[in-house]
């Protein structure tokens, strides 16, 4: 099936990051459910913008599903299979061009797991214990430690070692830039530490230090409780807005979004006005204007309803065409599988060369 209606945004992009020629830009998304507005504004929209920008034609772009990471939370095979396809369909619908970028499933390249083990042997338990994300996954406090008996018992090793696999993903392709949302900053820092440990242990400069690349709107909060990031695991699903939702569902979720009781002019202050500031941040992400310019544009507004209506309209407009492409793609999953298979072939070529070089460096050749 040929999808001809995929929008490409290259002509309208002026503020996308520009990379030195020969850069490798890499990022994955977990296929654990549908993609939400936080994934889109924190990561996917950036993946599209940078990879379609003609000034980046000398760089390599690799995107895909972190389906091995998803095993830390998904144990239903049919659900995983479907979510993997949904994620690829969402990437293509968002305008990521499979001709320009490699799009694939992480699990189709065995070298991810192979490198992950090698890096696990170099990573201290203390470093993993300091990560905060496994604590939210294991539903324990940020101040808790893996070394408590109760926590040791209830935390799967995969949840704790998750960031090492993430480091392996990035380093396997000798990636130079990693576009992610704010919540991945700590994992990226660990990745750079692991890369340095590898380089110094094996007396080489094999792995480049990958740079984190954030969008200006790097953290989108829940629509219902603005102290939490927007997340598909939110118990209150009204807080999480999926990019494939219908205009009615979008309007309904926005109507229920938490704001505040301050009357009059709308202004950006995440401390005092977290709900309103989150909505302003969303407008800024969708219009690609700075928060400062967005606030100026909204000066005429006097009610929360006006702001919610604007956010609804912008979201409906942004995802109108994307939803149609997504639905069309999901009717023919063989096309999606074909894209992933082609992506895997290309990824394999890079991964196998780099893996052979790693084996040689560590004495496994
Ligand atoms: P995941 O699947 O949780 O999220 C995918 C991307 O969406 C970003 N994101 C957000 N950005 C802004 N606001 C939010 N509320 C929000 N929620 C999610 C994430 O930062 C991410 O960029 N560990 C990764 C997947 C991964 C990966 C990698 C990423 C595996 N290997 C290698 C980069 C490189 C994750 O769980 O993403």
mmCIF file of C-alpha atoms in Angstrom, residues 17-290:
data_model
loop_
_atom_site.group_PDB
_atom_site.id
_atom_site.type_symbol
_atom_site.label_atom_id
_atom_site.label_comp_id
_atom_site.label_asym_id
_atom_site.label_seq_id
_atom_site.Cartn_x
_atom_site.Cartn_y
_atom_site.Cartn_z
ATOM 1 C CA UNK A 17 18.239 21.461 15.179
ATOM 2 C CA UNK A 18 20.927 21.187 12.500
ATOM 3 C CA UNK A 19 23.578 18.486 12.941
ATOM 4 C CA UNK A 20 27.172 18.274 11.766
ATOM 5 C CA UNK A 21 27.443 16.161 8.630
ATOM 6 C CA UNK A 22 27.821 12.448 9.463
ATOM 7 C CA UNK A 23 25.845 12.639 12.723
ATOM 8 C CA UNK A 24 23.733 9.681 13.826
ATOM 9 C CA UNK A 25 20.480 10.680 15.492
ATOM 10 C CA UNK A 26 18.739 7.890 17.369
ATOM 11 C CA UNK A 27 15.633 7.459 19.517
ATOM 12 C CA UNK A 28 13.012 4.849 20.401
ATOM 13 C CA UNK A 29 9.536 4.807 21.898
ATOM 14 C CA UNK A 30 8.078 2.019 24.004
ATOM 15 C CA UNK A 31 5.130 0.266 22.363
ATOM 16 C CA UNK A 32 3.135 -0.004 25.550
ATOM 17 C CA UNK A 33 -0.080 1.591 24.294
ATOM 18 C CA UNK A 34 -1.155 4.492 22.153
ATOM 19 C CA UNK A 35 1.059 7.521 21.690
ATOM 20 C CA UNK A 36 0.101 10.599 23.722
ATOM 21 C CA UNK A 37 0.562 14.321 23.397
ATOM 22 C CA UNK A 38 3.612 14.264 25.707
ATOM 23 C CA UNK A 39 5.363 11.691 23.470
ATOM 24 C CA UNK A 40 4.445 13.796 20.467
ATOM 25 C CA UNK A 41 5.535 17.232 21.717
ATOM 26 C CA UNK A 42 8.507 15.912 23.704
ATOM 27 C CA UNK A 43 9.866 13.557 21.050
ATOM 28 C CA UNK A 44 8.006 12.518 17.878
ATOM 29 C CA UNK A 45 7.356 15.987 16.434
ATOM 30 C CA UNK A 46 11.050 16.715 16.898
ATOM 31 C CA UNK A 47 12.040 13.416 15.216
ATOM 32 C CA UNK A 48 9.955 14.429 12.221
ATOM 33 C CA UNK A 49 11.215 18.015 12.081
ATOM 34 C CA UNK A 50 14.912 17.213 12.317
ATOM 35 C CA UNK A 51 14.824 14.224 9.973
ATOM 36 C CA UNK A 52 12.837 16.030 7.258
ATOM 37 C CA UNK A 53 14.950 19.166 7.371
ATOM 38 C CA UNK A 54 17.000 19.336 4.196
ATOM 39 C CA UNK A 55 19.905 20.889 6.101
ATOM 40 C CA UNK A 56 20.252 17.508 7.820
ATOM 41 C CA UNK A 57 20.506 15.474 4.635
ATOM 42 C CA UNK A 58 24.050 14.364 5.535
ATOM 43 C CA UNK A 59 22.967 12.849 8.862
ATOM 44 C CA UNK A 60 21.544 9.435 9.609
ATOM 45 C CA UNK A 61 18.234 9.058 11.479
ATOM 46 C CA UNK A 62 17.182 5.877 13.285
ATOM 47 C CA UNK A 63 13.811 5.625 15.066
ATOM 48 C CA UNK A 64 11.735 2.723 16.268
ATOM 49 C CA UNK A 65 9.936 0.824 18.966
ATOM 50 C CA UNK A 66 11.669 -0.184 22.191
ATOM 51 C CA UNK A 67 9.773 -3.471 22.243
ATOM 52 C CA UNK A 68 12.334 -5.196 24.478
ATOM 53 C CA UNK A 69 11.912 -2.402 27.018
ATOM 54 C CA UNK A 70 8.146 -2.870 26.786
ATOM 55 C CA UNK A 71 8.577 -6.393 28.185
ATOM 56 C CA UNK A 72 9.151 -4.802 31.585
ATOM 57 C CA UNK A 73 5.448 -3.966 31.650
ATOM 58 C CA UNK A 74 3.560 -5.768 28.859
ATOM 59 C CA UNK A 75 3.018 -9.521 29.178
ATOM 60 C CA UNK A 76 0.129 -9.945 26.736
ATOM 61 C CA UNK A 77 1.631 -11.127 23.379
ATOM 62 C CA UNK A 78 -1.324 -10.005 21.226
ATOM 63 C CA UNK A 79 -1.341 -6.580 22.857
ATOM 64 C CA UNK A 80 2.408 -6.155 22.341
ATOM 65 C CA UNK A 81 2.189 -7.177 18.702
ATOM 66 C CA UNK A 82 -0.589 -4.690 18.065
ATOM 67 C CA UNK A 83 1.075 -1.859 20.029
ATOM 68 C CA UNK A 84 4.284 -2.313 18.012
ATOM 69 C CA UNK A 85 2.335 -1.818 14.806
ATOM 70 C CA UNK A 86 0.417 1.118 16.258
ATOM 71 C CA UNK A 87 3.676 2.796 17.188
ATOM 72 C CA UNK A 88 5.144 2.391 13.684
ATOM 73 C CA UNK A 89 1.861 3.636 12.144
ATOM 74 C CA UNK A 90 1.953 6.679 14.449
ATOM 75 C CA UNK A 91 5.535 7.478 13.461
ATOM 76 C CA UNK A 92 4.680 7.375 9.773
ATOM 77 C CA UNK A 93 1.424 9.296 10.297
ATOM 78 C CA UNK A 94 3.362 11.949 12.212
ATOM 79 C CA UNK A 95 5.373 12.527 9.031
ATOM 80 C CA UNK A 96 8.553 10.516 9.678
ATOM 81 C CA UNK A 97 9.568 9.392 6.221
ATOM 82 C CA UNK A 98 10.688 5.732 6.023
ATOM 83 C CA UNK A 99 12.750 6.582 2.942
ATOM 84 C CA UNK A 100 14.708 9.160 4.892
ATOM 85 C CA UNK A 101 14.845 7.519 8.345
ATOM 86 C CA UNK A 102 15.372 3.952 9.448
ATOM 87 C CA UNK A 103 12.192 2.794 11.227
ATOM 88 C CA UNK A 104 12.379 -0.601 12.937
ATOM 89 C CA UNK A 105 11.677 -2.739 16.000
ATOM 90 C CA UNK A 106 14.538 -2.950 18.513
ATOM 91 C CA UNK A 107 13.973 -6.695 19.096
ATOM 92 C CA UNK A 108 14.629 -7.492 15.422
ATOM 93 C CA UNK A 109 18.322 -6.695 15.953
ATOM 94 C CA UNK A 110 19.860 -9.215 18.364
ATOM 95 C CA UNK A 111 22.921 -7.001 18.847
ATOM 96 C CA UNK A 112 20.921 -4.724 21.191
ATOM 97 C CA UNK A 113 20.695 -7.517 23.764
ATOM 98 C CA UNK A 114 24.265 -8.623 23.129
ATOM 99 C CA UNK A 115 25.719 -5.168 23.729
ATOM 100 C CA UNK A 116 23.394 -4.683 26.676
ATOM 101 C CA UNK A 117 25.000 -7.640 28.471
ATOM 102 C CA UNK A 118 28.506 -6.357 27.790
ATOM 103 C CA UNK A 119 27.542 -2.952 29.200
ATOM 104 C CA UNK A 120 25.740 -4.538 32.174
ATOM 105 C CA UNK A 121 29.113 -6.053 33.130
ATOM 106 C CA UNK A 122 30.553 -2.520 33.307
ATOM 107 C CA UNK A 123 27.711 -0.782 35.156
ATOM 108 C CA UNK A 124 27.614 -0.505 38.934
ATOM 109 C CA UNK A 125 24.512 -1.416 40.912
ATOM 110 C CA UNK A 126 24.902 1.928 42.676
ATOM 111 C CA UNK A 127 24.519 3.814 39.398
ATOM 112 C CA UNK A 128 21.354 1.867 38.569
ATOM 113 C CA UNK A 129 20.035 2.360 42.088
ATOM 114 C CA UNK A 130 20.361 6.134 41.662
ATOM 115 C CA UNK A 131 18.051 6.163 38.632
ATOM 116 C CA UNK A 132 14.560 7.367 39.499
ATOM 117 C CA UNK A 133 12.505 5.844 36.684
ATOM 118 C CA UNK A 134 12.644 2.247 37.862
ATOM 119 C CA UNK A 135 11.314 3.479 41.195
ATOM 120 C CA UNK A 136 8.156 4.834 39.621
ATOM 121 C CA UNK A 137 7.805 1.628 37.582
ATOM 122 C CA UNK A 138 8.312 -0.500 40.678
ATOM 123 C CA UNK A 139 5.895 1.869 42.478
ATOM 124 C CA UNK A 140 8.350 2.704 45.235
ATOM 125 C CA UNK A 141 9.447 6.105 46.574
ATOM 126 C CA UNK A 142 12.275 8.069 44.870
ATOM 127 C CA UNK A 143 14.219 7.913 48.131
ATOM 128 C CA UNK A 144 13.883 4.124 48.316
ATOM 129 C CA UNK A 145 16.825 1.879 47.471
ATOM 130 C CA UNK A 146 16.976 -1.424 45.615
ATOM 131 C CA UNK A 147 18.842 -2.789 48.609
ATOM 132 C CA UNK A 148 15.800 -2.833 50.888
ATOM 133 C CA UNK A 149 14.562 -6.425 51.349
ATOM 134 C CA UNK A 150 10.976 -5.714 50.406
ATOM 135 C CA UNK A 151 11.969 -3.727 47.309
ATOM 136 C CA UNK A 152 14.516 -6.348 46.237
ATOM 137 C CA UNK A 153 11.727 -8.884 46.320
ATOM 138 C CA UNK A 154 9.212 -6.926 44.303
ATOM 139 C CA UNK A 155 11.473 -5.331 41.661
ATOM 140 C CA UNK A 156 12.227 -7.306 38.520
ATOM 141 C CA UNK A 157 15.875 -7.194 37.379
ATOM 142 C CA UNK A 158 14.685 -5.968 33.944
ATOM 143 C CA UNK A 159 13.193 -2.845 35.494
ATOM 144 C CA UNK A 160 16.466 -2.026 37.268
ATOM 145 C CA UNK A 161 18.656 -2.836 34.231
ATOM 146 C CA UNK A 162 16.345 -1.018 31.799
ATOM 147 C CA UNK A 163 18.707 1.995 31.368
ATOM 148 C CA UNK A 164 21.628 -0.279 30.414
ATOM 149 C CA UNK A 165 19.603 -1.674 27.515
ATOM 150 C CA UNK A 166 18.753 1.917 26.607
ATOM 151 C CA UNK A 167 22.478 2.795 26.624
ATOM 152 C CA UNK A 168 23.138 -0.250 24.409
ATOM 153 C CA UNK A 169 20.453 0.931 21.946
ATOM 154 C CA UNK A 170 22.098 4.309 21.603
ATOM 155 C CA UNK A 171 25.718 3.162 21.564
ATOM 156 C CA UNK A 172 25.141 0.243 19.175
ATOM 157 C CA UNK A 173 24.779 2.768 16.344
ATOM 158 C CA UNK A 174 27.523 5.049 17.731
ATOM 159 C CA UNK A 175 24.794 7.680 17.986
ATOM 160 C CA UNK A 176 25.795 11.308 18.408
ATOM 161 C CA UNK A 177 22.393 12.857 19.255
ATOM 162 C CA UNK A 178 19.347 11.502 21.072
ATOM 163 C CA UNK A 179 16.087 13.479 20.818
ATOM 164 C CA UNK A 180 13.998 12.701 23.924
ATOM 165 C CA UNK A 181 11.674 14.295 26.460
ATOM 166 C CA UNK A 182 12.890 15.646 29.775
ATOM 167 C CA UNK A 183 12.119 12.415 31.669
ATOM 168 C CA UNK A 184 14.946 10.636 29.821
ATOM 169 C CA UNK A 185 17.668 13.115 30.844
ATOM 170 C CA UNK A 186 18.938 10.917 33.679
ATOM 171 C CA UNK A 187 19.119 7.814 31.453
ATOM 172 C CA UNK A 188 21.096 9.759 28.874
ATOM 173 C CA UNK A 189 23.550 10.917 31.531
ATOM 174 C CA UNK A 190 24.038 7.281 32.583
ATOM 175 C CA UNK A 191 24.523 6.312 28.934
ATOM 176 C CA UNK A 192 27.381 8.802 28.630
ATOM 177 C CA UNK A 193 28.918 7.440 31.843
ATOM 178 C CA UNK A 194 28.693 3.884 30.537
ATOM 179 C CA UNK A 195 30.248 4.958 27.217
ATOM 180 C CA UNK A 196 33.179 6.573 29.092
ATOM 181 C CA UNK A 197 33.659 3.492 31.274
ATOM 182 C CA UNK A 198 33.732 1.295 28.156
ATOM 183 C CA UNK A 199 36.177 3.609 26.372
ATOM 184 C CA UNK A 200 38.521 3.810 29.335
ATOM 185 C CA UNK A 201 38.293 0.087 30.196
ATOM 186 C CA UNK A 202 39.141 -0.916 26.636
ATOM 187 C CA UNK A 203 41.500 2.022 26.030
ATOM 188 C CA UNK A 204 39.715 3.334 22.990
ATOM 189 C CA UNK A 205 37.542 6.206 21.840
ATOM 190 C CA UNK A 206 35.108 3.804 20.270
ATOM 191 C CA UNK A 207 31.835 5.282 21.505
ATOM 192 C CA UNK A 208 31.101 8.963 20.900
ATOM 193 C CA UNK A 209 29.400 10.775 23.817
ATOM 194 C CA UNK A 210 25.771 11.085 22.684
ATOM 195 C CA UNK A 211 24.160 14.473 23.284
ATOM 196 C CA UNK A 212 20.610 14.746 24.622
ATOM 197 C CA UNK A 213 18.358 16.820 22.417
ATOM 198 C CA UNK A 214 15.266 18.299 24.034
ATOM 199 C CA UNK A 215 12.386 20.218 22.501
ATOM 200 C CA UNK A 216 11.472 23.567 24.045
ATOM 201 C CA UNK A 217 8.321 21.859 25.380
ATOM 202 C CA UNK A 218 10.202 18.911 26.789
ATOM 203 C CA UNK A 219 7.812 18.071 29.613
ATOM 204 C CA UNK A 220 4.055 17.893 29.083
ATOM 205 C CA UNK A 221 2.139 17.396 32.307
ATOM 206 C CA UNK A 222 -1.060 15.467 32.999
ATOM 207 C CA UNK A 223 -4.180 17.481 32.120
ATOM 208 C CA UNK A 224 -5.671 16.510 35.478
ATOM 209 C CA UNK A 225 -2.788 16.707 37.943
ATOM 210 C CA UNK A 226 -0.144 19.120 36.719
ATOM 211 C CA UNK A 227 2.501 17.897 39.148
ATOM 212 C CA UNK A 228 2.738 14.586 37.223
ATOM 213 C CA UNK A 229 4.034 14.172 33.665
ATOM 214 C CA UNK A 230 1.495 13.071 31.062
ATOM 215 C CA UNK A 231 1.737 9.299 30.986
ATOM 216 C CA UNK A 232 -0.235 6.395 29.548
ATOM 217 C CA UNK A 233 -0.041 4.631 32.917
ATOM 218 C CA UNK A 234 -1.956 7.474 34.610
ATOM 219 C CA UNK A 235 -4.874 6.011 36.571
ATOM 220 C CA UNK A 236 -6.937 9.056 35.590
ATOM 221 C CA UNK A 237 -7.067 8.614 31.805
ATOM 222 C CA UNK A 238 -8.604 12.083 31.467
ATOM 223 C CA UNK A 239 -5.116 13.385 32.195
ATOM 224 C CA UNK A 240 -3.589 11.681 29.137
ATOM 225 C CA UNK A 241 -4.529 12.761 25.629
ATOM 226 C CA UNK A 242 -3.791 10.264 22.841
ATOM 227 C CA UNK A 243 -2.965 11.572 19.390
ATOM 228 C CA UNK A 244 -5.473 9.242 17.731
ATOM 229 C CA UNK A 245 -8.464 10.403 19.785
ATOM 230 C CA UNK A 246 -11.544 11.837 18.064
ATOM 231 C CA UNK A 247 -12.279 15.591 18.176
ATOM 232 C CA UNK A 248 -15.107 14.884 20.649
ATOM 233 C CA UNK A 249 -12.828 12.949 22.997
ATOM 234 C CA UNK A 250 -10.190 15.681 22.742
ATOM 235 C CA UNK A 251 -12.740 18.417 23.551
ATOM 236 C CA UNK A 252 -14.071 16.372 26.475
ATOM 237 C CA UNK A 253 -10.619 15.864 27.997
ATOM 238 C CA UNK A 254 -9.776 19.548 27.591
ATOM 239 C CA UNK A 255 -13.036 20.602 29.249
ATOM 240 C CA UNK A 256 -12.040 18.475 32.239
ATOM 241 C CA UNK A 257 -8.461 19.803 32.355
ATOM 242 C CA UNK A 258 -7.502 21.260 35.725
ATOM 243 C CA UNK A 259 -6.743 24.993 35.736
ATOM 244 C CA UNK A 260 -7.057 27.389 38.718
ATOM 245 C CA UNK A 261 -9.310 30.027 40.219
ATOM 246 C CA UNK A 262 -7.249 33.066 39.187
ATOM 247 C CA UNK A 263 -9.388 35.405 37.084
ATOM 248 C CA UNK A 264 -8.321 37.764 34.295
ATOM 249 C CA UNK A 265 -5.176 37.704 32.189
ATOM 250 C CA UNK A 266 -3.562 34.307 31.517
ATOM 251 C CA UNK A 267 0.128 34.108 32.312
ATOM 252 C CA UNK A 268 2.855 31.469 32.470
ATOM 253 C CA UNK A 269 3.968 30.506 35.958
ATOM 254 C CA UNK A 270 4.408 26.740 36.460
ATOM 255 C CA UNK A 271 4.670 27.178 40.251
ATOM 256 C CA UNK A 272 1.624 29.349 40.842
ATOM 257 C CA UNK A 273 -0.457 28.281 37.823
ATOM 258 C CA UNK A 274 0.666 24.749 36.837
ATOM 259 C CA UNK A 275 -2.507 23.816 34.914
ATOM 260 C CA UNK A 276 -2.677 27.024 32.875
ATOM 261 C CA UNK A 277 1.095 26.930 32.263
ATOM 262 C CA UNK A 278 0.845 23.362 30.980
ATOM 263 C CA UNK A 279 -1.846 24.449 28.492
ATOM 264 C CA UNK A 280 0.279 27.436 27.412
ATOM 265 C CA UNK A 281 3.235 25.052 26.956
ATOM 266 C CA UNK A 282 1.034 22.830 24.764
ATOM 267 C CA UNK A 283 -0.026 25.831 22.630
ATOM 268 C CA UNK A 284 3.628 26.821 22.311
ATOM 269 C CA UNK A 285 4.568 23.290 21.165
ATOM 270 C CA UNK A 286 1.784 23.053 18.622
ATOM 271 C CA UNK A 287 2.291 26.539 17.162
ATOM 272 C CA UNK A 288 6.094 26.239 17.337
ATOM 273 C CA UNK A 289 6.382 29.589 19.034
ATOM 274 C CA UNK A 290 8.306 30.337 22.215
#
